[in-house]
Short mmCIF file of N, CA, C and O and ligand atoms in Angstrom, two decimals:
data_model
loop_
_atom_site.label_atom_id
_atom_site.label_comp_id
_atom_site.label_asym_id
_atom_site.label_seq_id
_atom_site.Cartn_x
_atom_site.Cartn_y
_atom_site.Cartn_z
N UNK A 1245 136.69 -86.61 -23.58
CA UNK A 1245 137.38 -85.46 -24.21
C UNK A 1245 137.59 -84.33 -23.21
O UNK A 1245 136.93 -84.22 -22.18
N UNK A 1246 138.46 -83.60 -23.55
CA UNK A 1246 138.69 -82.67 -22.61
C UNK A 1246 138.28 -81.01 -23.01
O UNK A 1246 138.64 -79.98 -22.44
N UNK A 1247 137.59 -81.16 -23.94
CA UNK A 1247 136.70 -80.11 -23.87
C UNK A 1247 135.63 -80.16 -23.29
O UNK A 1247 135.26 -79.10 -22.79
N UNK A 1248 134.77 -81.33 -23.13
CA UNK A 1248 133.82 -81.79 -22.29
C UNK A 1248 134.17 -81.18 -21.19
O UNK A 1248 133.28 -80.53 -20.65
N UNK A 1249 135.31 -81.20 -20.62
CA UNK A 1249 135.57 -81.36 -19.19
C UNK A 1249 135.59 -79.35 -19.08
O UNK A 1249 135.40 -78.70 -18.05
N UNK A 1250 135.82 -78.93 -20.15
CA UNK A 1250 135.91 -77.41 -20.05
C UNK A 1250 134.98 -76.26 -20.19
O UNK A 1250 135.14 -75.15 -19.70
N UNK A 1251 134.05 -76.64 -20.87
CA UNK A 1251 133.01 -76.29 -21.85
C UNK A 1251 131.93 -75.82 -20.40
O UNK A 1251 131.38 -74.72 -20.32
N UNK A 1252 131.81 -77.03 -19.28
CA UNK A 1252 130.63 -76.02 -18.16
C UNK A 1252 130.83 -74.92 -17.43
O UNK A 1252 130.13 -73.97 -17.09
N UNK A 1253 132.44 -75.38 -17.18
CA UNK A 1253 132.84 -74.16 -16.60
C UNK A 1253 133.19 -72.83 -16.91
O UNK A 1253 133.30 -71.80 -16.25
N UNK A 1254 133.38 -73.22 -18.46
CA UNK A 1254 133.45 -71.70 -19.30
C UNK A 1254 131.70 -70.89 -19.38
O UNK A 1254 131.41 -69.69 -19.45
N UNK A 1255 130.76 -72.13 -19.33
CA UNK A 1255 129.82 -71.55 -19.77
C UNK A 1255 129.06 -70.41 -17.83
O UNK A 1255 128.67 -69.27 -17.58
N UNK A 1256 129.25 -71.54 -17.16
CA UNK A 1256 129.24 -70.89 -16.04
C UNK A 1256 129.62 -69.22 -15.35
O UNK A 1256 128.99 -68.45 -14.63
N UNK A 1257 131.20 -69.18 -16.10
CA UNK A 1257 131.98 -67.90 -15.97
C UNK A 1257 131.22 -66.94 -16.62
O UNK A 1257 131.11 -65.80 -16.18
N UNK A 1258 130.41 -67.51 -18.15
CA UNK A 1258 130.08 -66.18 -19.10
C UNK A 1258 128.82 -65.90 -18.42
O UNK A 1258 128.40 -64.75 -18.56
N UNK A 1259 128.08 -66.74 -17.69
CA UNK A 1259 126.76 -66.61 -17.16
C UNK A 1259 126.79 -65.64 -15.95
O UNK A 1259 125.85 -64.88 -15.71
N UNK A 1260 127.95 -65.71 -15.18
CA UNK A 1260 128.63 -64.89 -14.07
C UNK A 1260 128.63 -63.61 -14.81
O UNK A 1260 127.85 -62.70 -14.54
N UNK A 1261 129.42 -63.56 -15.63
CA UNK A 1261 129.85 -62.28 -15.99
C UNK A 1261 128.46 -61.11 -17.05
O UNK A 1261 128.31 -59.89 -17.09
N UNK A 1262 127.75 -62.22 -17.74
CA UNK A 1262 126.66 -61.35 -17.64
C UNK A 1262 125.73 -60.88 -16.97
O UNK A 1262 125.18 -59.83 -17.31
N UNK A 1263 125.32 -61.68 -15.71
CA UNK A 1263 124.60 -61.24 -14.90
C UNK A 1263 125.06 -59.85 -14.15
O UNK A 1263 124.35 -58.90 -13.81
N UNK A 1264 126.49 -60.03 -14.01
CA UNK A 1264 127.05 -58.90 -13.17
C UNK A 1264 126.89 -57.43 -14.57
O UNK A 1264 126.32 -56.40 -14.22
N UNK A 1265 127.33 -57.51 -15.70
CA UNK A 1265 126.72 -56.38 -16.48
C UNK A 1265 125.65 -56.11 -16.76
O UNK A 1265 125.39 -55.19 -17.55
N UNK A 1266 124.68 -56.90 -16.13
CA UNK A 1266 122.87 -56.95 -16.41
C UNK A 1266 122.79 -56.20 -15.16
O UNK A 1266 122.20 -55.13 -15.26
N UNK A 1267 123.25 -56.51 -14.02
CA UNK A 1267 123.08 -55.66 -13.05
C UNK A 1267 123.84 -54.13 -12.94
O UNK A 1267 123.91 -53.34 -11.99
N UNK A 1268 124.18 -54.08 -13.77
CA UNK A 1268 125.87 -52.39 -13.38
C UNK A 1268 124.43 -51.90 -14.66
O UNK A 1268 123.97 -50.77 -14.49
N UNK A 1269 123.79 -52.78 -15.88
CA UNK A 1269 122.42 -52.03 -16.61
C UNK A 1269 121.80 -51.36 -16.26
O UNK A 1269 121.65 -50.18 -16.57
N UNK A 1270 120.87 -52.55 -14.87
CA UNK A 1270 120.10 -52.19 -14.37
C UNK A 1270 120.03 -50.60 -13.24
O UNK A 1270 119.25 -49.66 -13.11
N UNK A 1271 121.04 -50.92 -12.77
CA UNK A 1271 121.71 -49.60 -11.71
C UNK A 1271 121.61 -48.26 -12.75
O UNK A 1271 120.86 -47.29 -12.64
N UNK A 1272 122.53 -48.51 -13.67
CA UNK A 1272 122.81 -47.12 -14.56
C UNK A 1272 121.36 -46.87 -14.94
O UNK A 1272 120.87 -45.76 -14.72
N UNK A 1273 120.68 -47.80 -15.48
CA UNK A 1273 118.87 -47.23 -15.74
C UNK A 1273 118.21 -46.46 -14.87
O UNK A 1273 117.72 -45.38 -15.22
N UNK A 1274 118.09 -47.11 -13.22
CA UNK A 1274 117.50 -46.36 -12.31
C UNK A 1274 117.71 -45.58 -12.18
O UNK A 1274 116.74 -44.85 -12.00
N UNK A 1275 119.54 -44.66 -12.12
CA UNK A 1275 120.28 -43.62 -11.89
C UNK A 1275 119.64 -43.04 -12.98
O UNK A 1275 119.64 -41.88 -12.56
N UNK A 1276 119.32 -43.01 -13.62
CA UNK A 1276 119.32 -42.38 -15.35
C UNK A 1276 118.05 -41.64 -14.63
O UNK A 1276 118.12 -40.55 -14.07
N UNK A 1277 116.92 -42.40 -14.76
CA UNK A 1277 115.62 -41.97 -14.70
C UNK A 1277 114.72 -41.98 -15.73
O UNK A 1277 113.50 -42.07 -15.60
N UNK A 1278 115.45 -41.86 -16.98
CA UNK A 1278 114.98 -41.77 -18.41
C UNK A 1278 113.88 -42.42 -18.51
O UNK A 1278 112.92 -41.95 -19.11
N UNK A 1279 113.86 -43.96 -17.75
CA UNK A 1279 112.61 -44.72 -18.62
C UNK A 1279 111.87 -44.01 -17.65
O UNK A 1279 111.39 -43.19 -18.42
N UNK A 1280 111.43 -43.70 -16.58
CA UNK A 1280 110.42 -43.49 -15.66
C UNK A 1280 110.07 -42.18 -16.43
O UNK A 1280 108.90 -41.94 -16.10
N UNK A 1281 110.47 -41.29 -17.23
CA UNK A 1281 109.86 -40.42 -17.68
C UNK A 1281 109.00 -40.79 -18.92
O UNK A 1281 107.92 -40.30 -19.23
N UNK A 1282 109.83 -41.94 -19.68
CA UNK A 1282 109.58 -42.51 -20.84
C UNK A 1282 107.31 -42.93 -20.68
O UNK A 1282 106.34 -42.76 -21.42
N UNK A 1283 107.61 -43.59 -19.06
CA UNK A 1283 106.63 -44.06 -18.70
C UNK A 1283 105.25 -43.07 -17.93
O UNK A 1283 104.14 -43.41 -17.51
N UNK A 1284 105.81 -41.97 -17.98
CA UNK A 1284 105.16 -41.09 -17.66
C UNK A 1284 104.20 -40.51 -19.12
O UNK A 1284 102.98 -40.56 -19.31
N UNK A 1285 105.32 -39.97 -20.01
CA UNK A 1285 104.56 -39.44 -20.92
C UNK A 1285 103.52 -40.71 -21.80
O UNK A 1285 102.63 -40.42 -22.60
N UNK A 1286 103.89 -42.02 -21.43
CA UNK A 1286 102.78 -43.27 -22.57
C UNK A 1286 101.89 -43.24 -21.82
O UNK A 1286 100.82 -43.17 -22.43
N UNK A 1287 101.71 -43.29 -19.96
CA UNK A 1287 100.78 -43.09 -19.19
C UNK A 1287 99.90 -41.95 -19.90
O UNK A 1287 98.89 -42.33 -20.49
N UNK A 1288 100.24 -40.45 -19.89
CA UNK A 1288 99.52 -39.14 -20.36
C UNK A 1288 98.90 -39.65 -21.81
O UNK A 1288 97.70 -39.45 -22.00
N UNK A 1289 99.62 -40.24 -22.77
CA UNK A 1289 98.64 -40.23 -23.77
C UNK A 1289 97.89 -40.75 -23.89
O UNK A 1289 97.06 -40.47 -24.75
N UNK A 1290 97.75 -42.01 -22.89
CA UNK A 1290 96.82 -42.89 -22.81
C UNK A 1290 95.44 -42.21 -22.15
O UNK A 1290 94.38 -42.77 -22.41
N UNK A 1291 95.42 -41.46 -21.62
CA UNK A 1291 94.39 -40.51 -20.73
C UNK A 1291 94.13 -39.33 -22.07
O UNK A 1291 93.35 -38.50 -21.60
N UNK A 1292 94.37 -39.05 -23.10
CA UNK A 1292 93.80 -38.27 -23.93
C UNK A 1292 92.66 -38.81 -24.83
O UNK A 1292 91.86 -38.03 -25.34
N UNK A 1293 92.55 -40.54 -25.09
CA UNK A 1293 91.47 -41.09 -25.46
C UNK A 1293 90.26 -40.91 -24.36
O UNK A 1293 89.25 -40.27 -24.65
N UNK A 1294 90.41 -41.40 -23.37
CA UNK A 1294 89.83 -41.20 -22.23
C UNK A 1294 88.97 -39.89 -22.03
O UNK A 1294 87.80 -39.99 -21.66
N UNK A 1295 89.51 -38.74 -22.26
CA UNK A 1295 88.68 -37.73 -22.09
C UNK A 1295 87.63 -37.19 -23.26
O UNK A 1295 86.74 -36.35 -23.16
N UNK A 1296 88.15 -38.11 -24.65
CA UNK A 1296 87.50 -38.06 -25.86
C UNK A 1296 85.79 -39.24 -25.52
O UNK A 1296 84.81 -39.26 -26.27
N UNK A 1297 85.91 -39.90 -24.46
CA UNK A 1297 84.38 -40.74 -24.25
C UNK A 1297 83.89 -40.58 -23.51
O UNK A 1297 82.88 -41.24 -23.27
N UNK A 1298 84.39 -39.43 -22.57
CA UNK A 1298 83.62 -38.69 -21.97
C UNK A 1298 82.63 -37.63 -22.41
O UNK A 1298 81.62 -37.13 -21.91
N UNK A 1299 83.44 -37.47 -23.70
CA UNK A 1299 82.93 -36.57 -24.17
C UNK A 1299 81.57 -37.22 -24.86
O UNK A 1299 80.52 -36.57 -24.80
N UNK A 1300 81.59 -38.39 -25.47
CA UNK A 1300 80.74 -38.94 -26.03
C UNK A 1300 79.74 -39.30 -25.30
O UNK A 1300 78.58 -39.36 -25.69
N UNK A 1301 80.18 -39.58 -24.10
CA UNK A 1301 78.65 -39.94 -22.83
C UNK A 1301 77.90 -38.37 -23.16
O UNK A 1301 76.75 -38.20 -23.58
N UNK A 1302 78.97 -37.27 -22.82
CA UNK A 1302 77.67 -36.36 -22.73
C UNK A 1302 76.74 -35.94 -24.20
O UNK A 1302 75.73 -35.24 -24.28
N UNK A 1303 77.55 -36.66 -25.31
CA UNK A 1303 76.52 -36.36 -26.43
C UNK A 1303 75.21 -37.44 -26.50
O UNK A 1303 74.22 -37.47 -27.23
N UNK A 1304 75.58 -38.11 -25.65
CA UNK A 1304 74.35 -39.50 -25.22
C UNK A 1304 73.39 -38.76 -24.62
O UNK A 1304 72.23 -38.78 -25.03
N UNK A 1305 73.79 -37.99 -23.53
CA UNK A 1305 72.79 -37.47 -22.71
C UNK A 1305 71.83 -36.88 -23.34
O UNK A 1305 70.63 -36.98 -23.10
N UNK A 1306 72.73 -35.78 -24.75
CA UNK A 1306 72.27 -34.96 -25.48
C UNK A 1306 70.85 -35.19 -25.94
O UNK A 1306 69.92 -34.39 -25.83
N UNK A 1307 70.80 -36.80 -26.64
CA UNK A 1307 69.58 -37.18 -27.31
C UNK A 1307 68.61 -36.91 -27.15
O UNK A 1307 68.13 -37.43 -26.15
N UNK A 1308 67.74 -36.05 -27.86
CA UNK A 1308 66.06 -36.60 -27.63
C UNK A 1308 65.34 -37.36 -26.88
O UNK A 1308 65.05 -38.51 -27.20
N UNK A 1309 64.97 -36.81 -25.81
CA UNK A 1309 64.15 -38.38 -25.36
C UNK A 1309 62.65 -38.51 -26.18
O UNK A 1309 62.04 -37.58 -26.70
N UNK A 1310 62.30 -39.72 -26.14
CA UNK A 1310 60.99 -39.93 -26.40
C UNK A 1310 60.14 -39.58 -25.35
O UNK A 1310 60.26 -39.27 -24.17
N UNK A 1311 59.11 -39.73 -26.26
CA UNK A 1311 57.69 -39.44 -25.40
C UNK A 1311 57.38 -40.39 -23.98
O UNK A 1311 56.90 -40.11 -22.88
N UNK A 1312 57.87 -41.59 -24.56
CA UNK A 1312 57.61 -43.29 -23.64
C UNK A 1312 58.37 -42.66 -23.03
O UNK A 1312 57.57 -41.94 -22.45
N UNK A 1313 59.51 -42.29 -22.62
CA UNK A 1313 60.96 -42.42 -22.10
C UNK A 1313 61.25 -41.74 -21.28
O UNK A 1313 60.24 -41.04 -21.22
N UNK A 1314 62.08 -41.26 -20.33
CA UNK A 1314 62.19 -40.43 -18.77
C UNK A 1314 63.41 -40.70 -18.69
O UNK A 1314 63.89 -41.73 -19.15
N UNK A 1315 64.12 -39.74 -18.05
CA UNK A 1315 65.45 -39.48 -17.54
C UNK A 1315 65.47 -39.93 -16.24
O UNK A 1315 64.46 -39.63 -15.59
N UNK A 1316 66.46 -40.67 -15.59
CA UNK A 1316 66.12 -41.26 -14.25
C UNK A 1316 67.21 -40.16 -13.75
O UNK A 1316 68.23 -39.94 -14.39
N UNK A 1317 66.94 -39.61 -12.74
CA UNK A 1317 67.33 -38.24 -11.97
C UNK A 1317 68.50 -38.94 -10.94
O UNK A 1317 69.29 -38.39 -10.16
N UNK A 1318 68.33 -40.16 -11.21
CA UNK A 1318 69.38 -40.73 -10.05
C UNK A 1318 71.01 -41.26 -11.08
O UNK A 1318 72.14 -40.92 -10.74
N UNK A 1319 70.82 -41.80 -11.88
CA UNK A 1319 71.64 -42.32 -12.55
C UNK A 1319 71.90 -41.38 -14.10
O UNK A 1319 72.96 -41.26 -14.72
N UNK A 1320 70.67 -40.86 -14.40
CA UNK A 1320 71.03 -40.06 -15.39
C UNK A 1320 70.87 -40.45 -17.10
O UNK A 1320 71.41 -39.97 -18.09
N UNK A 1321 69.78 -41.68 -16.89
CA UNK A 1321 69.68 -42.44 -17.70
C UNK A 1321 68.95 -43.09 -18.86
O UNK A 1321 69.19 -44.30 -18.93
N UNK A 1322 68.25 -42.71 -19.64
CA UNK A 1322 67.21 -42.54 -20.41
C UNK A 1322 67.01 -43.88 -19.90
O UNK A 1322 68.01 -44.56 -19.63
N UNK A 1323 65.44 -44.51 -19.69
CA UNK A 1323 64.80 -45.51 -19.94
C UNK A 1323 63.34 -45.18 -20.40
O UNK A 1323 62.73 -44.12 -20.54
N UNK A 1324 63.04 -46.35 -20.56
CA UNK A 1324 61.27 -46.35 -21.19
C UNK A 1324 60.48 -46.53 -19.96
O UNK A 1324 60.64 -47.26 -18.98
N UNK A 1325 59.36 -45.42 -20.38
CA UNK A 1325 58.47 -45.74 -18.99
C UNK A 1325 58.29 -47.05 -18.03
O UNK A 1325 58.39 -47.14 -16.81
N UNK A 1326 58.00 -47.98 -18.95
CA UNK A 1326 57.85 -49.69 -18.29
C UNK A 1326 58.95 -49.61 -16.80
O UNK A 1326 58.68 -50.26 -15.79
N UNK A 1327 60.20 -48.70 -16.91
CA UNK A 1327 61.41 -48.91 -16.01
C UNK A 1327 61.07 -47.93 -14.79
O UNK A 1327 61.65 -48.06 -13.71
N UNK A 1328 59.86 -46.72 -15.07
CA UNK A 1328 60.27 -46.12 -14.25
C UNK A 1328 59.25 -46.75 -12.56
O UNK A 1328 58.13 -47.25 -12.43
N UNK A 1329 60.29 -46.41 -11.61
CA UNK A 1329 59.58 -46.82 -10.28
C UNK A 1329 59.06 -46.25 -9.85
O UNK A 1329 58.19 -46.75 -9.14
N UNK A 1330 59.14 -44.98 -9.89
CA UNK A 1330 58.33 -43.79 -9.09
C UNK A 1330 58.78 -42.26 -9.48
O UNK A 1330 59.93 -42.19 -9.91
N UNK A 1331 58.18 -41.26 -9.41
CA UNK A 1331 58.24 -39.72 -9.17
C UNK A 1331 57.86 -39.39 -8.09
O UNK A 1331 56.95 -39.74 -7.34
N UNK A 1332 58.80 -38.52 -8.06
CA UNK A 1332 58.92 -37.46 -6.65
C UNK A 1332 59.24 -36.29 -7.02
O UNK A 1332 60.15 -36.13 -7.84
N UNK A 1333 58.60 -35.31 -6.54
CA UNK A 1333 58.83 -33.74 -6.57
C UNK A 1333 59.49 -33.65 -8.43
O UNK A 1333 60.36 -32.87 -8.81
N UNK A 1334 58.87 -34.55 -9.16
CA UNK A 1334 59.03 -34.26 -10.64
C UNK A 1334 60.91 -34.75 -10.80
O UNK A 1334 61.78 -34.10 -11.38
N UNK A 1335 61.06 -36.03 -10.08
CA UNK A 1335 62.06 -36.56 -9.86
C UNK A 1335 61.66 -37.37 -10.35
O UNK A 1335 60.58 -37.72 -9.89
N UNK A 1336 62.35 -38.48 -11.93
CA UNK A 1336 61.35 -39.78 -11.76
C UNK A 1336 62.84 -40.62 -11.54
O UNK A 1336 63.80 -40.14 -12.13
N UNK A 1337 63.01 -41.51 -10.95
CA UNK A 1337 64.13 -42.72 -10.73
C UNK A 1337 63.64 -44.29 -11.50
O UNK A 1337 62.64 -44.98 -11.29
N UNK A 1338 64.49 -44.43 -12.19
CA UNK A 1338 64.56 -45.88 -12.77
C UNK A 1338 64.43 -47.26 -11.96
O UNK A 1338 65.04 -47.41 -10.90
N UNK A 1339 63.71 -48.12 -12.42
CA UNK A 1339 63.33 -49.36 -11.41
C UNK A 1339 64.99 -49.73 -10.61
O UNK A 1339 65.05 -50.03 -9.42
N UNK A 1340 66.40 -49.63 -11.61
CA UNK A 1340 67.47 -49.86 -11.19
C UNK A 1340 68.21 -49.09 -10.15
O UNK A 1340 69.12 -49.56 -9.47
N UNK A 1341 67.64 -47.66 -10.06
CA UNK A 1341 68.15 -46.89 -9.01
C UNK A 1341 67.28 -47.62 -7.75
O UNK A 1341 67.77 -48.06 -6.71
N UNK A 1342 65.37 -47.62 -8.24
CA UNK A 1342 65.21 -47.46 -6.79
C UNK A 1342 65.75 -48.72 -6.27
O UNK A 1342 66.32 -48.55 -5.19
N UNK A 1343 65.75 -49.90 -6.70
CA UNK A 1343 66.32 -51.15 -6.40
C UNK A 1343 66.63 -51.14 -5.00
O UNK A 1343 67.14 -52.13 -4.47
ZN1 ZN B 2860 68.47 -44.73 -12.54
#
């Protein structure tokens, strides 16, 4: 049949011709700039959770320690006595710092 015979080469041409308007897309996008701002501001909101668990480490710190328990002066870290390695000058460091 002789549409057979027509049909690759048509499909070929449309494949030509979209690539070339995928590219005149792509150009007008970069020129634009739009998305790079687009990508700026999803970057920023993503950094507003971020400063919300920071916040939560320091209500960690906040806690009570126990009696058993010591702040390791190096890391900052509540553990239970069993952890601590040593004091110094009323410094105590966790078996994991002095490591
Ligand atoms: Zn430590």
């Amino acid at each position: 049949m002789a549409t057979d015979y027509d049909a690759p080469r048509k499909t070929e041409e449309d494949l030509s011709e979209d690539s070339l308007e995928e590219l005149k897309a792509r150009r007008s996008d970069k020129s634009s700039g739009q998305v790079d701002e687009d990508e700026i501001e999803a970057a920023e909101g993503y950094e507003l959770p971020g400063a919300d668990l920071s916040g939560e480490e320091l209500s960690v710190r906040v806690l009570p320690r126990q009696a058993d328990e010591f702040t390791c002066t190096s890391c900052f870290l509540v553990h239970h006595r069993s952890q601590l390695a040593y004091e110094k000058d009323g410094q105590q460091v966790c078996t994991e710092c002095a490591a």
